[in-house]
Tab-separated table of C-alpha atoms and ligand atoms in Angstrom:
chain	number	residue	atom	x	y	z
A	1	MET	CA	15.111	-42.248	-47.471
A	2	LYS	CA	14.141	-43.950	-44.240
A	3	VAL	CA	13.530	-47.697	-44.060
A	4	LEU	CA	11.735	-48.940	-40.971
A	5	VAL	CA	11.985	-52.547	-39.761
A	6	ALA	CA	8.813	-53.012	-37.692
A	7	THR	CA	8.790	-56.449	-36.135
A	8	GLU	CA	6.700	-57.344	-33.106
A	9	LYS	CA	8.561	-60.687	-33.293
A	10	PRO	CA	12.144	-59.590	-34.109
A	11	PHE	CA	14.537	-61.088	-36.640
A	12	ALA	CA	17.769	-62.664	-35.386
A	13	LYS	CA	20.411	-59.958	-34.831
A	14	VAL	CA	22.559	-61.300	-37.655
A	15	ALA	CA	19.651	-60.720	-40.054
A	16	VAL	CA	19.131	-57.143	-38.833
A	17	ASP	CA	22.864	-56.531	-39.373
A	18	GLY	CA	22.515	-57.819	-42.947
A	19	ILE	CA	19.464	-55.649	-43.592
A	20	ARG	CA	21.317	-52.601	-42.217
A	21	LYS	CA	24.241	-53.287	-44.550
A	22	GLU	CA	21.987	-53.360	-47.625
A	23	ILE	CA	20.061	-50.251	-46.624
A	24	GLU	CA	23.108	-48.174	-45.665
A	25	ALA	CA	25.043	-49.246	-48.779
A	26	ALA	CA	22.196	-47.730	-50.787
A	27	GLY	CA	22.614	-44.473	-48.855
A	28	TYR	CA	19.405	-44.889	-46.838
A	29	GLU	CA	18.768	-44.757	-43.107
A	30	LEU	CA	17.539	-47.753	-41.089
A	31	ALA	CA	15.124	-47.396	-38.171
A	32	LEU	CA	14.158	-50.285	-35.894
A	33	LEU	CA	10.921	-50.890	-34.019
A	34	GLU	CA	11.181	-54.313	-32.407
A	35	LYS	CA	9.005	-56.114	-29.847
A	36	TYR	CA	6.436	-53.337	-29.795
A	37	THR	CA	3.436	-54.046	-27.635
A	38	ASP	CA	1.091	-51.292	-28.688
A	39	LYS	CA	-0.228	-50.210	-32.092
A	40	ALA	CA	0.416	-46.571	-31.080
A	41	GLN	CA	4.174	-47.315	-31.205
A	42	LEU	CA	3.805	-48.543	-34.785
A	43	LEU	CA	1.642	-45.557	-35.764
A	44	ASP	CA	4.324	-43.238	-34.424
A	45	ALA	CA	7.249	-45.097	-36.022
A	46	VAL	CA	5.734	-45.146	-39.534
A	47	LYS	CA	5.179	-41.357	-39.683
A	48	ASP	CA	8.356	-40.545	-41.612
A	49	ALA	CA	9.143	-43.984	-43.088
A	50	ASN	CA	9.505	-44.248	-46.853
A	51	ALA	CA	9.671	-48.042	-46.746
A	52	ILE	CA	8.756	-50.673	-44.155
A	53	ILE	CA	9.911	-54.246	-43.644
A	54	ILE	CA	7.466	-56.343	-41.602
A	55	ARG	CA	6.756	-59.964	-40.651
A	56	SER	CA	3.231	-60.817	-39.437
A	57	ASP	CA	2.792	-57.209	-38.326
A	58	ILE	CA	-0.580	-55.726	-39.225
A	59	ILE	CA	-0.545	-53.002	-41.851
A	60	ASP	CA	-4.120	-51.721	-42.064
A	61	ALA	CA	-5.741	-48.505	-43.270
A	62	GLU	CA	-4.968	-46.730	-39.979
A	63	VAL	CA	-1.246	-47.506	-40.281
A	64	LEU	CA	-1.275	-46.464	-43.940
A	65	ASP	CA	-3.032	-43.197	-43.054
A	66	ALA	CA	-0.317	-42.458	-40.486
A	67	ALA	CA	2.504	-43.291	-42.928
A	68	LYS	CA	2.327	-40.166	-45.064
A	69	GLU	CA	5.727	-40.682	-46.757
A	70	LEU	CA	5.342	-44.426	-47.391
A	71	LYS	CA	6.075	-45.867	-50.828
A	72	ILE	CA	6.583	-49.585	-50.193
A	73	VAL	CA	5.902	-52.301	-47.613
A	74	VAL	CA	7.750	-55.605	-47.877
A	75	ARG	CA	6.444	-58.541	-45.902
A	76	ALA	CA	9.624	-60.552	-45.181
A	77	GLY	CA	7.939	-63.899	-45.634
A	78	ALA	CA	5.295	-65.618	-47.707
A	79	GLY	CA	1.784	-64.873	-46.447
A	80	TYR	CA	0.587	-61.262	-46.785
A	81	ASP	CA	-2.874	-61.643	-45.248
A	82	ASN	CA	-1.692	-59.196	-42.554
A	83	VAL	CA	-1.564	-56.323	-45.062
A	84	ASP	CA	-4.706	-54.543	-46.285
A	85	LEU	CA	-3.863	-54.652	-49.990
A	86	ALA	CA	-6.837	-52.558	-51.129
A	87	ALA	CA	-5.964	-49.817	-48.633
A	88	ALA	CA	-2.294	-49.953	-49.719
A	89	THR	CA	-3.296	-49.573	-53.365
A	90	ALA	CA	-5.602	-46.674	-52.441
A	91	HIS	CA	-2.630	-45.033	-50.659
A	92	ASN	CA	-0.408	-45.675	-53.706
A	93	VAL	CA	1.824	-47.973	-51.653
A	94	CYS	CA	3.488	-50.976	-53.286
A	95	VAL	CA	3.269	-54.242	-51.281
A	96	MET	CA	5.651	-57.156	-51.841
A	97	ASN	CA	6.428	-60.465	-50.170
A	98	THR	CA	9.624	-62.555	-50.343
A	99	PRO	CA	8.357	-65.946	-51.530
A	100	GLY	CA	10.450	-69.036	-50.765
A	101	GLN	CA	12.939	-67.299	-48.475
A	102	ASN	CA	11.742	-68.878	-45.231
A	103	SER	CA	10.132	-72.044	-46.549
A	104	ASN	CA	12.782	-74.562	-45.494
A	105	ALA	CA	12.529	-73.350	-41.887
A	106	VAL	CA	8.751	-73.829	-41.886
A	107	ALA	CA	9.089	-77.265	-43.483
A	108	GLU	CA	11.646	-78.396	-40.892
A	109	LEU	CA	9.314	-77.293	-38.091
A	110	ALA	CA	6.397	-79.215	-39.650
A	111	LEU	CA	8.475	-82.415	-39.722
A	112	GLY	CA	9.759	-81.702	-36.208
A	113	MET	CA	6.184	-81.482	-34.961
A	114	MET	CA	5.362	-84.804	-36.632
A	115	VAL	CA	8.272	-86.522	-34.868
A	116	TYR	CA	7.315	-84.890	-31.543
A	117	ALA	CA	3.749	-86.180	-31.929
A	118	VAL	CA	4.509	-89.762	-32.965
A	119	ARG	CA	7.065	-90.018	-30.091
A	120	ASN	CA	4.346	-89.041	-27.590
A	121	PHE	CA	5.778	-85.575	-26.914
A	122	TYR	CA	9.052	-87.186	-25.759
A	123	ASN	CA	7.383	-88.440	-22.585
A	124	GLY	CA	9.463	-91.619	-22.416
A	125	THR	CA	6.766	-94.034	-23.629
A	126	SER	CA	7.002	-96.122	-26.785
A	127	GLY	CA	5.856	-94.182	-29.855
A	128	THR	CA	5.720	-94.894	-33.577
A	129	GLU	CA	7.794	-93.871	-36.612
A	130	LEU	CA	7.127	-91.676	-39.610
A	131	MET	CA	8.711	-94.124	-42.057
A	132	GLY	CA	6.056	-95.758	-44.229
A	133	LYS	CA	3.281	-93.414	-43.120
A	134	LYS	CA	1.246	-91.565	-45.740
A	135	LEU	CA	1.789	-87.813	-45.608
A	136	GLY	CA	-0.639	-85.473	-47.367
A	137	ILE	CA	0.620	-82.021	-48.286
A	138	HIS	CA	-2.273	-79.607	-48.635
A	139	ALA	CA	-1.025	-76.990	-51.110
A	140	TYR	CA	2.183	-77.550	-52.985
A	141	GLY	CA	3.948	-74.183	-52.895
A	142	ASN	CA	7.434	-73.353	-51.620
A	143	VAL	CA	6.810	-74.778	-48.144
A	144	GLY	CA	4.918	-77.825	-49.430
A	145	ARG	CA	7.772	-78.699	-51.780
A	146	ASN	CA	10.295	-78.515	-48.931
A	147	VAL	CA	8.050	-80.645	-46.712
A	148	ALA	CA	7.949	-83.262	-49.503
A	149	ARG	CA	11.749	-83.246	-49.812
A	150	VAL	CA	12.348	-83.715	-46.085
A	151	ALA	CA	9.489	-86.229	-45.637
A	152	LYS	CA	10.920	-88.421	-48.389
A	153	GLY	CA	14.162	-88.508	-46.397
A	154	PHE	CA	12.143	-89.905	-43.491
A	155	GLY	CA	10.800	-92.629	-45.816
A	156	MET	CA	7.234	-91.303	-45.798
A	157	GLU	CA	4.884	-91.958	-48.719
A	158	VAL	CA	4.143	-88.449	-49.930
A	159	TYR	CA	0.882	-87.224	-51.502
A	160	ALA	CA	-0.217	-83.686	-52.342
A	161	TYR	CA	-3.254	-81.746	-53.436
A	162	ASP	CA	-3.036	-78.230	-54.817
A	163	ALA	CA	-5.953	-76.580	-56.612
A	164	PHE	CA	-3.581	-74.290	-58.542
A	165	CYS	CA	-0.556	-76.483	-59.266
A	166	PRO	CA	-0.617	-78.833	-62.279
A	167	LYS	CA	-0.377	-82.530	-61.321
A	168	GLU	CA	2.702	-83.000	-63.558
A	169	VAL	CA	4.617	-80.396	-61.539
A	170	ILE	CA	3.859	-82.254	-58.300
A	171	GLU	CA	4.583	-85.684	-59.759
A	172	LYS	CA	7.989	-84.748	-61.158
A	173	ASP	CA	9.099	-84.480	-57.501
A	174	GLY	CA	8.104	-88.121	-56.933
A	175	VAL	CA	4.981	-87.014	-55.036
A	176	LYS	CA	1.567	-88.543	-55.821
A	177	ALA	CA	-0.830	-85.767	-56.897
A	178	LEU	CA	-4.452	-86.264	-55.848
A	179	ASP	CA	-7.583	-84.710	-57.358
A	180	SER	CA	-9.232	-83.175	-54.320
A	181	ALA	CA	-8.693	-82.173	-50.709
A	182	GLU	CA	-11.275	-84.811	-49.722
A	183	GLU	CA	-9.175	-87.532	-51.377
A	184	LEU	CA	-6.002	-86.256	-49.668
A	185	TYR	CA	-7.546	-86.360	-46.178
A	186	LYS	CA	-9.131	-89.806	-46.813
A	187	THR	CA	-5.799	-91.232	-47.984
A	188	CYS	CA	-3.287	-89.776	-45.519
A	189	GLN	CA	-2.765	-90.433	-41.829
A	190	VAL	CA	-0.723	-87.234	-41.490
A	191	VAL	CA	-1.724	-84.000	-43.255
A	192	SER	CA	0.483	-80.912	-43.306
A	193	LEU	CA	-1.344	-77.678	-44.126
A	194	HIS	CA	0.229	-75.062	-46.385
A	195	ILE	CA	-2.739	-73.121	-47.733
A	196	PRO	CA	-2.842	-69.322	-47.437
A	197	ALA	CA	-5.617	-67.574	-45.479
A	198	THR	CA	-8.016	-66.212	-48.098
A	199	ALA	CA	-11.769	-65.642	-48.247
A	200	GLU	CA	-12.084	-69.117	-49.812
A	201	THR	CA	-9.837	-71.010	-47.366
A	202	LYS	CA	-10.902	-69.441	-44.034
A	203	ASN	CA	-12.657	-72.057	-41.855
A	204	SER	CA	-12.307	-74.583	-44.695
A	205	ILE	CA	-10.548	-77.253	-42.596
A	206	ASN	CA	-13.666	-78.593	-40.968
A	207	TYR	CA	-15.311	-81.674	-39.486
A	208	ALA	CA	-16.494	-83.023	-42.851
A	209	LEU	CA	-12.959	-82.944	-44.283
A	210	LEU	CA	-11.160	-84.333	-41.224
A	211	LYS	CA	-13.601	-87.039	-40.165
A	212	ASP	CA	-12.507	-89.543	-42.824
A	213	MET	CA	-8.775	-89.382	-42.071
A	214	PRO	CA	-7.339	-92.847	-41.342
A	215	LYS	CA	-6.953	-94.119	-37.772
A	216	GLY	CA	-4.176	-92.438	-35.791
A	217	ALA	CA	-4.651	-89.217	-37.768
A	218	MET	CA	-2.560	-86.113	-37.271
A	219	LEU	CA	-3.101	-82.589	-38.617
A	220	VAL	CA	-0.057	-80.302	-38.648
A	221	ASN	CA	-0.790	-76.611	-39.156
A	222	THR	CA	2.104	-74.273	-39.843
A	223	ALA	CA	-0.046	-72.217	-42.236
A	224	ARG	CA	-2.627	-69.921	-40.621
A	225	LYS	CA	-5.034	-70.393	-37.712
A	226	GLU	CA	-7.870	-68.796	-39.692
A	227	VAL	CA	-8.094	-71.738	-42.093
A	228	ILE	CA	-9.198	-74.037	-39.255
A	229	ASN	CA	-12.819	-74.240	-38.186
A	230	GLU	CA	-11.864	-74.442	-34.505
A	231	ALA	CA	-15.289	-75.376	-33.147
A	232	GLU	CA	-15.517	-78.268	-35.603
A	233	LEU	CA	-11.945	-79.419	-34.900
A	234	ILE	CA	-12.755	-79.508	-31.181
A	235	LYS	CA	-15.886	-81.569	-31.916
A	236	LEU	CA	-13.878	-83.929	-34.100
A	237	MET	CA	-11.189	-84.416	-31.444
A	238	GLU	CA	-13.916	-85.110	-28.888
A	239	ASP	CA	-15.381	-87.739	-31.210
A	240	ARG	CA	-11.991	-89.227	-32.187
A	241	ALA	CA	-9.598	-89.961	-29.339
A	242	ASP	CA	-6.954	-91.002	-31.909
A	243	PHE	CA	-6.722	-87.554	-33.562
A	244	LYS	CA	-3.736	-85.271	-32.932
A	245	TYR	CA	-3.417	-81.547	-33.730
A	246	MET	CA	0.023	-79.908	-33.863
A	247	THR	CA	0.460	-76.245	-34.688
A	248	ASP	CA	2.690	-73.216	-34.368
A	249	ILE	CA	-0.260	-70.846	-34.725
A	250	MET	CA	-2.032	-70.830	-31.410
A	251	PRO	CA	-5.781	-71.293	-31.860
A	252	ALA	CA	-8.150	-68.722	-30.317
A	253	ALA	CA	-9.493	-71.649	-28.254
A	254	ASN	CA	-6.004	-72.689	-27.074
A	255	ALA	CA	-7.059	-73.132	-23.440
A	256	GLU	CA	-9.909	-75.440	-24.424
A	257	PHE	CA	-7.686	-77.505	-26.751
A	258	ALA	CA	-4.994	-77.787	-24.061
A	259	GLU	CA	-7.444	-78.800	-21.356
A	260	LYS	CA	-9.432	-81.315	-23.391
A	261	PHE	CA	-6.725	-82.905	-25.516
A	262	ALA	CA	-3.620	-83.270	-23.360
A	263	GLY	CA	-1.071	-85.520	-25.045
A	264	ARG	CA	-2.513	-85.031	-28.536
A	265	TYR	CA	-2.550	-81.260	-28.923
A	266	PHE	CA	0.466	-78.974	-29.057
A	267	SER	CA	0.919	-75.307	-29.924
A	268	THR	CA	4.017	-73.145	-29.696
A	269	PRO	CA	3.436	-69.913	-27.768
A	270	LYS	CA	4.266	-67.821	-30.862
A	271	LYS	CA	4.325	-68.562	-34.579
A	272	MET	CA	7.820	-69.906	-35.038
A	273	GLY	CA	8.016	-71.788	-38.331
A	274	ALA	CA	10.179	-69.034	-39.792
A	275	GLN	CA	12.066	-68.347	-36.548
A	276	THR	CA	15.556	-69.393	-37.641
A	277	ALA	CA	18.620	-67.258	-38.274
A	278	GLU	CA	18.783	-68.606	-41.830
A	279	ALA	CA	15.158	-67.783	-42.644
A	280	ASN	CA	15.496	-64.328	-41.045
A	281	ILE	CA	18.643	-63.623	-43.051
A	282	ASN	CA	17.142	-64.881	-46.316
A	283	ALA	CA	13.790	-63.108	-45.980
A	284	GLY	CA	15.129	-59.946	-44.297
A	285	ILE	CA	17.918	-59.322	-46.778
A	286	ALA	CA	15.665	-60.142	-49.735
A	287	ALA	CA	13.191	-57.559	-48.361
A	288	ALA	CA	15.943	-54.935	-48.065
A	289	GLN	CA	17.168	-55.650	-51.612
A	290	GLN	CA	13.635	-55.474	-52.994
A	291	ILE	CA	13.164	-52.075	-51.325
A	292	VAL	CA	16.415	-50.742	-52.790
A	293	GLY	CA	15.489	-52.135	-56.237
A	294	PHE	CA	12.079	-50.494	-56.037
A	295	LEU	CA	13.220	-47.100	-54.750
A	296	LYS	CA	16.255	-46.839	-57.057
A	297	ASP	CA	15.071	-48.609	-60.230
A	298	GLY	CA	11.302	-48.958	-59.904
A	299	CYS	CA	11.601	-52.773	-59.881
A	300	GLU	CA	8.210	-54.256	-58.946
A	301	LYS	CA	9.092	-57.954	-58.993
A	302	PHE	CA	7.198	-59.695	-56.157
A	303	ARG	CA	4.569	-56.934	-55.986
A	304	VAL	CA	1.339	-58.487	-54.701
A	305	ASN	CA	-1.083	-55.532	-55.002
A	306	LYS	CA	-0.981	-55.226	-58.778
B	401	3PG	C1	5.117	-66.556	-43.568
B	401	3PG	O1	4.006	-66.287	-44.017
B	401	3PG	O2	6.162	-66.252	-44.169
B	401	3PG	C2	5.255	-67.328	-42.286
B	401	3PG	O3	4.004	-67.552	-41.717
B	401	3PG	C3	6.218	-66.714	-41.289
B	401	3PG	O4	5.689	-65.617	-40.615
B	401	3PG	P1	6.558	-64.790	-39.550
B	401	3PG	O5	7.613	-64.054	-40.290
B	401	3PG	O6	5.581	-63.901	-38.863
B	401	3PG	O7	7.166	-65.777	-38.583
């Protein structure tokens, strides 16, 4: 059995070593395709793979067509919007994610971006503090919960809205659960986004939702760029000189954001919320173990294309 790790943005070496150990202990072979720049390289590498570990790498119908021996794809991470689930099901390929394994890393980056913003991008001028500010967590999953834990350490007042999580679950963490996204954005000066990119959420973070945020508002997006209505965010930031946008998912209109909103817009060059050795080890090794469990015992825990 051949397990391919196909990562345009590679894992830390220590994580690849851990993955190799799991795969070879099971008697399988590990193949690596890192930092590829062309889809043709991926199409070639998947030809004889029985299993693939990916990150945000795109697995579409063309890749699945090329992967004639493929049985399972594991997205080492949370969001699986990069995998065509219907095509995978049609090809009889099991798709899994590794929920929770990289969530602390993403949460730490979200808080780091908040500090960077309120300290004026460390430009030497006098900034403000996070303590006492109202933080709204939009979607209370694994990352949202970690953001709440760290934000409470900063002394922030933490609120959350999640359409699918019962209020009691949120409130047992000492977080105030609100009834709607509108209420969350009206209440909180800082909002941290943790919604997945789905048909319902794409473009949903728009002018109407953001316009009522309190003065000195900040939106932190470590979720997905597709959930932002970029044209409307640009309009809002033109209308509100107090509004900051911090993200690790570069918008399509990055150049326009950077030019128009210097000092209150920041994007990392690559998505890097999960770019820590710990997150790579946790998610990568979990992916390898899930592949071994599936191939040896038929275990389908964490399957997302049921
Ligand atoms: C996730 O969905 O797990 C995060 O967005 C991390 O993605 P990455 O592995 O591509 O950095």
